[in-house]
mmCIF file of C-alpha atoms in Angstrom:
data_model
loop_
_atom_site.group_PDB
_atom_site.id
_atom_site.type_symbol
_atom_site.label_atom_id
_atom_site.label_comp_id
_atom_site.label_asym_id
_atom_site.label_seq_id
_atom_site.Cartn_x
_atom_site.Cartn_y
_atom_site.Cartn_z
ATOM 1 C CA MET A 60 -14.253 19.470 9.481
ATOM 2 C CA HIS A 61 -13.409 18.766 5.818
ATOM 3 C CA ASP A 62 -9.683 19.331 6.483
ATOM 4 C CA LEU A 63 -9.307 16.535 9.037
ATOM 5 C CA VAL A 64 -7.785 13.142 8.307
ATOM 6 C CA ALA A 65 -7.276 10.157 10.581
ATOM 7 C CA THR A 66 -4.291 7.829 10.592
ATOM 8 C CA ALA A 67 -3.140 5.171 13.035
ATOM 9 C CA LYS A 68 0.007 4.070 14.795
ATOM 10 C CA ASN A 69 -0.154 0.851 16.779
ATOM 11 C CA GLY A 70 -2.907 1.322 19.388
ATOM 12 C CA ASP A 71 -3.324 5.062 18.788
ATOM 13 C CA ALA A 72 -5.528 6.948 16.343
ATOM 14 C CA ILE A 73 -4.139 10.280 15.136
ATOM 15 C CA ILE A 74 -6.340 13.050 13.751
ATOM 16 C CA ARG A 75 -4.531 15.718 11.756
ATOM 17 C CA HIS A 76 -5.292 18.823 9.767
ATOM 18 C CA VAL A 77 -4.664 18.237 6.077
ATOM 19 C CA LYS A 78 -3.470 21.763 5.415
ATOM 20 C CA GLN A 79 0.276 21.935 5.783
ATOM 21 C CA GLU A 80 0.229 25.203 7.645
ATOM 22 C CA ARG A 81 -1.710 23.597 10.495
ATOM 23 C CA LYS A 82 0.616 21.183 12.259
ATOM 24 C CA GLY A 83 -1.522 20.342 15.268
ATOM 25 C CA ARG A 84 -2.731 16.810 15.784
ATOM 26 C CA ILE A 85 -4.999 14.932 18.180
ATOM 27 C CA VAL A 86 -3.776 11.594 19.531
ATOM 28 C CA LEU A 87 -6.419 9.184 20.841
ATOM 29 C CA GLN A 88 -4.810 6.589 23.106
ATOM 30 C CA SER A 89 -6.720 3.702 24.652
ATOM 31 C CA HIS A 90 -6.705 0.510 22.593
ATOM 32 C CA ASN A 91 -4.581 -2.437 23.692
ATOM 33 C CA ALA A 92 -3.670 -3.486 20.137
ATOM 34 C CA PHE A 93 -3.303 -1.786 16.774
ATOM 35 C CA VAL A 94 -6.138 0.310 15.354
ATOM 36 C CA THR A 95 -7.590 -1.362 12.249
ATOM 37 C CA CYS A 96 -10.370 1.002 11.149
ATOM 38 C CA ALA A 97 -11.981 4.328 12.000
ATOM 39 C CA GLY A 98 -14.685 6.753 10.970
ATOM 40 C CA PHE A 99 -15.947 10.293 11.517
ATOM 41 C CA HIS A 100 -19.494 10.964 12.706
ATOM 42 C CA PRO A 101 -21.615 12.881 10.158
ATOM 43 C CA ASP A 102 -21.570 15.993 12.377
ATOM 44 C CA GLY A 103 -17.759 15.927 12.576
ATOM 45 C CA LEU A 104 -17.755 16.076 16.373
ATOM 46 C CA LEU A 105 -17.345 12.379 17.137
ATOM 47 C CA PHE A 106 -14.899 9.755 15.950
ATOM 48 C CA ILE A 107 -14.907 5.964 16.262
ATOM 49 C CA THR A 108 -12.042 3.476 16.169
ATOM 50 C CA GLY A 109 -11.939 -0.304 15.801
ATOM 51 C CA SER A 110 -9.042 -2.430 16.909
ATOM 52 C CA ALA A 111 -7.381 -5.820 16.919
ATOM 53 C CA ASP A 112 -8.190 -5.819 20.648
ATOM 54 C CA LYS A 113 -11.766 -6.731 19.535
ATOM 55 C CA THR A 114 -13.316 -3.450 20.746
ATOM 56 C CA LEU A 115 -14.543 -0.172 19.310
ATOM 57 C CA LYS A 116 -14.180 3.170 21.036
ATOM 58 C CA LEU A 117 -16.196 6.347 20.514
ATOM 59 C CA TRP A 118 -14.392 9.656 21.017
ATOM 60 C CA THR A 119 -15.183 13.345 21.228
ATOM 61 C CA ILE A 120 -12.752 15.141 18.942
ATOM 62 C CA SER A 121 -12.765 18.420 20.861
ATOM 63 C CA ASP A 122 -11.261 17.002 24.044
ATOM 64 C CA SER A 123 -9.925 13.596 22.890
ATOM 65 C CA LYS A 124 -12.155 11.808 25.399
ATOM 66 C CA CYS A 125 -13.327 8.217 25.005
ATOM 67 C CA ILE A 126 -17.031 8.261 25.869
ATOM 68 C CA SER A 127 -18.027 4.676 25.002
ATOM 69 C CA THR A 128 -16.365 1.300 24.547
ATOM 70 C CA PHE A 129 -18.162 -1.289 22.457
ATOM 71 C CA ARG A 130 -17.521 -4.930 23.403
ATOM 72 C CA GLY A 131 -18.955 -8.012 21.732
ATOM 73 C CA HIS A 132 -16.797 -9.080 18.805
ATOM 74 C CA SER A 133 -14.698 -12.201 19.436
ATOM 75 C CA GLU A 134 -12.014 -11.377 16.842
ATOM 76 C CA TRP A 135 -10.421 -8.148 15.663
ATOM 77 C CA VAL A 136 -12.658 -5.423 14.263
ATOM 78 C CA SER A 137 -11.988 -4.907 10.556
ATOM 79 C CA GLY A 138 -14.483 -2.223 9.517
ATOM 80 C CA VAL A 139 -16.755 0.428 11.004
ATOM 81 C CA GLU A 140 -19.141 3.103 9.725
ATOM 82 C CA PHE A 141 -21.762 5.444 11.173
ATOM 83 C CA SER A 142 -25.269 5.385 9.756
ATOM 84 C CA PRO A 143 -26.112 8.413 7.579
ATOM 85 C CA ASP A 144 -28.072 10.030 10.436
ATOM 86 C CA GLY A 145 -25.284 9.240 12.921
ATOM 87 C CA SER A 146 -27.490 7.363 15.382
ATOM 88 C CA VAL A 147 -26.154 3.837 14.794
ATOM 89 C CA VAL A 148 -22.720 2.297 14.306
ATOM 90 C CA ALA A 149 -22.148 -0.768 12.128
ATOM 91 C CA SER A 150 -18.990 -2.801 12.713
ATOM 92 C CA VAL A 151 -17.622 -5.961 11.107
ATOM 93 C CA SER A 152 -15.045 -8.420 12.295
ATOM 94 C CA TRP A 153 -12.944 -11.436 11.543
ATOM 95 C CA ASP A 154 -15.481 -13.256 13.732
ATOM 96 C CA ARG A 155 -17.737 -13.283 10.588
ATOM 97 C CA THR A 156 -20.396 -11.001 12.073
ATOM 98 C CA CYS A 157 -21.696 -7.493 11.567
ATOM 99 C CA ARG A 158 -22.935 -5.783 14.716
ATOM 100 C CA LEU A 159 -25.140 -2.705 15.054
ATOM 101 C CA TRP A 160 -24.695 -0.446 18.079
ATOM 102 C CA ASP A 161 -26.196 2.662 19.602
ATOM 103 C CA LEU A 162 -23.795 5.425 20.594
ATOM 104 C CA GLN A 163 -23.698 4.212 24.191
ATOM 105 C CA GLY A 164 -22.131 0.926 23.068
ATOM 106 C CA ASN A 165 -25.253 -1.226 23.387
ATOM 107 C CA CYS A 166 -25.505 -3.923 20.710
ATOM 108 C CA LEU A 167 -28.799 -3.553 18.834
ATOM 109 C CA GLY A 168 -28.423 -6.622 16.669
ATOM 110 C CA THR A 169 -26.013 -9.069 15.067
ATOM 111 C CA LEU A 170 -26.013 -9.961 11.363
ATOM 112 C CA GLU A 171 -24.736 -13.475 10.692
ATOM 113 C CA GLY A 172 -24.367 -15.324 7.406
ATOM 114 C CA HIS A 173 -20.808 -15.016 6.100
ATOM 115 C CA SER A 174 -18.624 -18.106 6.375
ATOM 116 C CA LEU A 175 -15.293 -16.267 6.596
ATOM 117 C CA ALA A 176 -13.974 -12.954 7.916
ATOM 118 C CA ILE A 177 -15.798 -9.756 6.961
ATOM 119 C CA TYR A 178 -13.494 -6.987 5.736
ATOM 120 C CA SER A 179 -15.728 -3.946 5.255
ATOM 121 C CA VAL A 180 -19.156 -2.485 5.914
ATOM 122 C CA SER A 181 -21.102 0.275 4.152
ATOM 123 C CA TRP A 182 -24.464 1.993 4.691
ATOM 124 C CA SER A 183 -26.787 2.928 1.847
ATOM 125 C CA PRO A 184 -27.404 6.695 1.604
ATOM 126 C CA ASP A 185 -30.957 6.315 2.961
ATOM 127 C CA GLY A 186 -29.793 4.116 5.846
ATOM 128 C CA LYS A 187 -32.103 1.237 4.907
ATOM 129 C CA LEU A 188 -29.415 -1.174 3.710
ATOM 130 C CA ILE A 189 -26.016 -2.362 4.887
ATOM 131 C CA ALA A 190 -23.487 -4.027 2.604
ATOM 132 C CA THR A 191 -20.736 -6.322 3.851
ATOM 133 C CA ALA A 192 -17.732 -7.715 1.962
ATOM 134 C CA SER A 193 -16.116 -10.980 2.992
ATOM 135 C CA GLY A 194 -13.300 -13.427 2.492
ATOM 136 C CA ASP A 195 -15.908 -16.017 1.531
ATOM 137 C CA GLY A 196 -16.066 -14.419 -1.931
ATOM 138 C CA THR A 197 -19.449 -12.754 -1.480
ATOM 139 C CA ALA A 198 -20.980 -9.433 -0.598
ATOM 140 C CA LYS A 199 -24.279 -9.362 1.255
ATOM 141 C CA LEU A 200 -27.086 -6.827 1.516
ATOM 142 C CA TRP A 201 -28.926 -6.564 4.831
ATOM 143 C CA SER A 202 -32.078 -4.793 5.982
ATOM 144 C CA THR A 203 -31.546 -2.340 8.809
ATOM 145 C CA ASP A 204 -35.261 -2.560 9.683
ATOM 146 C CA THR A 205 -35.387 -6.314 10.274
ATOM 147 C CA TYR A 206 -31.666 -7.093 10.738
ATOM 148 C CA THR A 207 -31.992 -9.860 8.159
ATOM 149 C CA GLU A 208 -30.084 -10.804 5.025
ATOM 150 C CA LEU A 209 -31.835 -9.673 1.853
ATOM 151 C CA ARG A 210 -29.526 -11.207 -0.717
ATOM 152 C CA SER A 211 -26.048 -12.606 -1.322
ATOM 153 C CA LEU A 212 -24.076 -11.344 -4.314
ATOM 154 C CA PHE A 213 -22.135 -14.145 -5.988
ATOM 155 C CA GLY A 214 -19.735 -13.534 -8.853
ATOM 156 C CA HIS A 215 -16.252 -12.790 -7.585
ATOM 157 C CA LYS A 216 -13.812 -15.689 -7.734
ATOM 158 C CA GLU A 217 -11.865 -14.750 -4.585
ATOM 159 C CA ASP A 218 -12.044 -12.610 -1.422
ATOM 160 C CA VAL A 219 -14.223 -9.495 -1.650
ATOM 161 C CA TYR A 220 -12.401 -6.691 0.134
ATOM 162 C CA ASP A 221 -14.725 -3.708 -0.114
ATOM 163 C CA ALA A 222 -18.250 -2.656 -1.087
ATOM 164 C CA CYS A 223 -19.739 0.819 -1.522
ATOM 165 C CA PHE A 224 -23.061 2.336 -2.570
ATOM 166 C CA SER A 225 -23.484 4.921 -5.295
ATOM 167 C CA PRO A 226 -24.775 8.279 -3.993
ATOM 168 C CA ASP A 227 -28.295 7.489 -5.236
ATOM 169 C CA GLY A 228 -28.188 4.059 -3.562
ATOM 170 C CA LYS A 229 -29.130 2.194 -6.742
ATOM 171 C CA VAL A 230 -25.747 0.588 -7.405
ATOM 172 C CA LEU A 231 -23.391 -1.364 -5.161
ATOM 173 C CA ALA A 232 -19.773 -1.658 -6.289
ATOM 174 C CA THR A 233 -17.578 -4.476 -4.979
ATOM 175 C CA CYS A 234 -13.870 -5.204 -5.443
ATOM 176 C CA SER A 235 -11.874 -8.352 -5.032
ATOM 177 C CA ASN A 236 -8.640 -10.250 -4.906
ATOM 178 C CA ASP A 237 -9.626 -11.451 -8.402
ATOM 179 C CA THR A 238 -8.602 -7.961 -9.730
ATOM 180 C CA THR A 239 -12.128 -6.982 -10.820
ATOM 181 C CA ILE A 240 -14.866 -4.569 -9.798
ATOM 182 C CA LYS A 241 -18.484 -5.670 -10.068
ATOM 183 C CA LEU A 242 -21.554 -3.427 -10.200
ATOM 184 C CA TRP A 243 -24.835 -4.678 -8.735
ATOM 185 C CA ASN A 244 -28.470 -3.574 -8.722
ATOM 186 C CA THR A 245 -29.241 -3.019 -5.033
ATOM 187 C CA LEU A 246 -32.963 -3.618 -5.524
ATOM 188 C CA THR A 247 -32.755 -6.959 -7.340
ATOM 189 C CA GLY A 248 -29.192 -8.124 -6.720
ATOM 190 C CA ASP A 249 -28.636 -8.494 -10.466
ATOM 191 C CA LEU A 250 -25.138 -7.959 -11.831
ATOM 192 C CA TYR A 251 -24.889 -4.895 -14.081
ATOM 193 C CA GLY A 252 -21.360 -5.668 -15.221
ATOM 194 C CA THR A 253 -17.712 -6.320 -14.420
ATOM 195 C CA VAL A 254 -14.987 -3.660 -14.653
ATOM 196 C CA LYS A 255 -11.480 -4.832 -15.545
ATOM 197 C CA GLY A 256 -8.271 -2.828 -15.654
ATOM 198 C CA HIS A 257 -6.186 -3.618 -12.585
ATOM 199 C CA THR A 258 -3.558 -6.360 -12.612
ATOM 200 C CA ALA A 259 -3.490 -7.146 -8.873
ATOM 201 C CA LYS A 260 -5.987 -7.321 -6.034
ATOM 202 C CA ILE A 261 -8.234 -4.301 -5.463
ATOM 203 C CA THR A 262 -8.509 -3.406 -1.788
ATOM 204 C CA SER A 263 -10.678 -0.274 -1.655
ATOM 205 C CA ILE A 264 -13.306 1.479 -3.787
ATOM 206 C CA GLN A 265 -15.391 4.622 -3.365
ATOM 207 C CA PHE A 266 -17.788 6.699 -5.419
ATOM 208 C CA SER A 267 -17.229 10.438 -5.590
ATOM 209 C CA PRO A 268 -19.976 12.461 -3.849
ATOM 210 C CA ASP A 269 -21.551 13.381 -7.211
ATOM 211 C CA GLY A 270 -21.429 9.767 -8.427
ATOM 212 C CA GLN A 271 -19.501 10.614 -11.594
ATOM 213 C CA ILE A 272 -16.312 8.812 -10.533
ATOM 214 C CA LEU A 273 -15.615 5.432 -8.966
ATOM 215 C CA ALA A 274 -12.108 5.264 -7.513
ATOM 216 C CA SER A 275 -10.343 1.940 -7.013
ATOM 217 C CA ALA A 276 -7.089 1.238 -5.142
ATOM 218 C CA SER A 277 -4.938 -1.761 -6.020
ATOM 219 C CA PHE A 278 -1.765 -3.646 -5.207
ATOM 220 C CA ASP A 279 -0.671 -3.008 -8.828
ATOM 221 C CA ASP A 280 0.741 0.333 -7.603
ATOM 222 C CA SER A 281 -2.089 2.387 -9.046
ATOM 223 C CA VAL A 282 -5.377 4.082 -8.234
ATOM 224 C CA VAL A 283 -7.862 4.288 -11.089
ATOM 225 C CA LEU A 284 -10.624 6.883 -11.372
ATOM 226 C CA TRP A 285 -13.382 5.440 -13.547
ATOM 227 C CA ASN A 286 -15.964 7.541 -15.397
ATOM 228 C CA THR A 287 -19.206 5.953 -14.198
ATOM 229 C CA ALA A 288 -20.982 6.912 -17.408
ATOM 230 C CA SER A 289 -18.943 4.357 -19.371
ATOM 231 C CA PHE A 290 -16.280 2.618 -17.228
ATOM 232 C CA ASP A 291 -14.123 2.759 -20.364
ATOM 233 C CA LYS A 292 -10.395 2.323 -19.703
ATOM 234 C CA ALA A 293 -9.727 4.952 -22.372
ATOM 235 C CA GLU A 294 -11.633 7.537 -20.305
ATOM 236 C CA CYS A 295 -10.179 6.823 -16.885
ATOM 237 C CA THR A 296 -7.416 8.480 -14.906
ATOM 238 C CA ARG A 297 -4.700 6.231 -13.526
ATOM 239 C CA ILE A 298 -2.602 7.556 -10.657
ATOM 240 C CA TRP A 299 0.699 5.716 -10.313
ATOM 241 C CA THR A 300 1.663 5.701 -6.635
ATOM 242 C CA GLN A 301 4.795 3.553 -7.077
ATOM 243 C CA THR A 302 3.704 1.247 -4.266
ATOM 244 C CA VAL A 303 0.752 -0.890 -3.210
ATOM 245 C CA ASN A 304 -2.458 0.912 -2.252
ATOM 246 C CA THR A 305 -4.670 -0.168 0.628
ATOM 247 C CA TYR A 306 -7.335 2.523 1.052
ATOM 248 C CA ILE A 307 -8.913 5.517 -0.690
ATOM 249 C CA ALA A 308 -11.444 8.181 0.281
ATOM 250 C CA PHE A 309 -12.908 11.301 -1.304
ATOM 251 C CA SER A 310 -13.300 14.517 0.634
ATOM 252 C CA PRO A 311 -16.962 15.485 1.191
ATOM 253 C CA ASP A 312 -16.765 18.082 -1.597
ATOM 254 C CA GLY A 313 -15.227 15.576 -4.012
ATOM 255 C CA GLU A 314 -12.304 17.878 -4.829
ATOM 256 C CA THR A 315 -9.618 15.843 -3.040
ATOM 257 C CA LEU A 316 -8.798 12.146 -3.048
ATOM 258 C CA ALA A 317 -6.853 10.578 -0.176
ATOM 259 C CA THR A 318 -4.848 7.414 -0.812
ATOM 260 C CA VAL A 319 -3.044 5.163 1.650
ATOM 261 C CA SER A 320 0.003 3.626 -0.027
ATOM 262 C CA GLY A 321 2.910 1.453 1.034
ATOM 263 C CA ALA A 322 3.319 -1.225 3.645
ATOM 264 C CA ASP A 323 4.672 -1.836 7.133
ATOM 265 C CA ASP A 324 6.676 1.174 8.386
ATOM 266 C CA SER A 325 6.600 3.162 5.148
ATOM 267 C CA GLU A 326 2.900 3.863 4.672
ATOM 268 C CA PHE A 327 1.941 7.290 3.386
ATOM 269 C CA VAL A 328 -1.342 9.153 3.134
ATOM 270 C CA ARG A 329 -1.372 11.254 -0.016
ATOM 271 C CA PHE A 330 -3.875 13.895 -1.100
ATOM 272 C CA TRP A 331 -4.540 14.452 -4.799
ATOM 273 C CA ARG A 332 -6.242 17.224 -6.733
ATOM 274 C CA ASN A 333 -6.692 17.974 -10.444
ATOM 275 C CA PHE A 334 -6.885 14.286 -11.256
ATOM 276 C CA ASN A 335 -9.329 14.565 -14.161
ATOM 277 C CA THR A 336 -6.640 14.066 -16.797
ATOM 278 C CA PRO A 337 -6.172 11.448 -19.553
ATOM 279 C CA CYS A 338 -5.674 7.813 -18.614
ATOM 280 C CA LEU A 339 -2.188 6.675 -17.534
ATOM 281 C CA THR A 340 -1.042 10.141 -16.505
ATOM 282 C CA THR A 341 0.322 10.735 -13.036
ATOM 283 C CA ALA A 342 -1.458 13.102 -10.691
ATOM 284 C CA THR A 343 0.616 15.166 -8.285
ATOM 285 C CA PRO A 344 -0.095 14.855 -4.564
ATOM 286 C CA THR A 345 -0.848 18.116 -2.774
ATOM 287 C CA VAL A 346 0.227 16.748 0.627
ATOM 288 C CA ASP A 347 2.046 13.615 1.827
ATOM 289 C CA LEU A 348 1.626 12.428 5.396
ATOM 290 C CA LEU A 349 3.476 9.519 6.941
ATOM 291 C CA SER A 350 0.576 7.464 8.297
ATOM 292 C CA GLN A 351 2.636 5.713 10.949
ATOM 293 C CA GLY A 352 3.506 8.756 13.002
#
C-alpha cells in the first residue's frame, strides 16, 4: 500500500497509484461539501475522509464502500488521524474541539480547551498522547487514557498550523504563521528551541520515519528538510517548488517525500527522491499529479 496517494476534488476523495505506469484510481463520492482532510488506516485497507459538511466517512479501499459516517462536529472538519493501532479515530474541527471515535462512528470523547479553530491532530507513536494545533496560537497535549488536557504549549506569536511527534515520541514539533518551528519536550512541555529559516507561514511539518529529518512546508515557495541532529541551515536541503506549499508527507519507508503545492485550481502533488543534497539546491520531482482531478 506504499504506492497509494490520496487527493481531493470538491466532495470526492481520489486514491491513486503513485507509479506512473499504473493509471487506475479509486473515487470515493459521498460528501456534500469539499473534502478537507483524509488518512489511511495502518493496515492500508481502510481510508477516512473529513469534510466541510461537518462529517467524517470511513471507507473500504477495495470496493470504495462507505461503511461509517461520523456526525458530531458543528463546523467543518479540519484534521483527522487514526491511532497507531487503528482502533480509534481522532478528528479536529473549526468548532474548537477534538473528538475521538470508534470505527463504527460512535464518539468516545470530546477534548475541549482551544479558544479558536483547531487545524491539525497527531497521535504519539505509543498512542498515549494526542497533539492539537490551533488558531489560538497554542498547541495542546492530551491524554488518551483520561481524555484530559495535560499541558498547553505557549510560544508561537500567531496561529499554529501543524504539530507532529518524533518517531520516539519524545519531541513535538509545531509550526506557525509566525514563520518558525518550535521543538518541545513531550514529557515536561519545556521548549527545546526554535528553528528559523522560512520567510512566510509554515503550514505542514513531518518527521521522517527514522527521525533524522524534519520536513517543513511554507508559503515562501519552499520545503526545507532539516537535519534533526543540528537544525543548522547550512546542513539542510531546500526544495524550491516555485509556489506556495500546503502539505507534506513522507512515504512509510522514508525514501519519498510528497508535497502539495499551489492554490485554487492549480494544485499539484509532487513526489521527490534523492533530496539529501546541499542546502538551497533544487530536488527533482519523480512524479507530478494534479491534485484537483
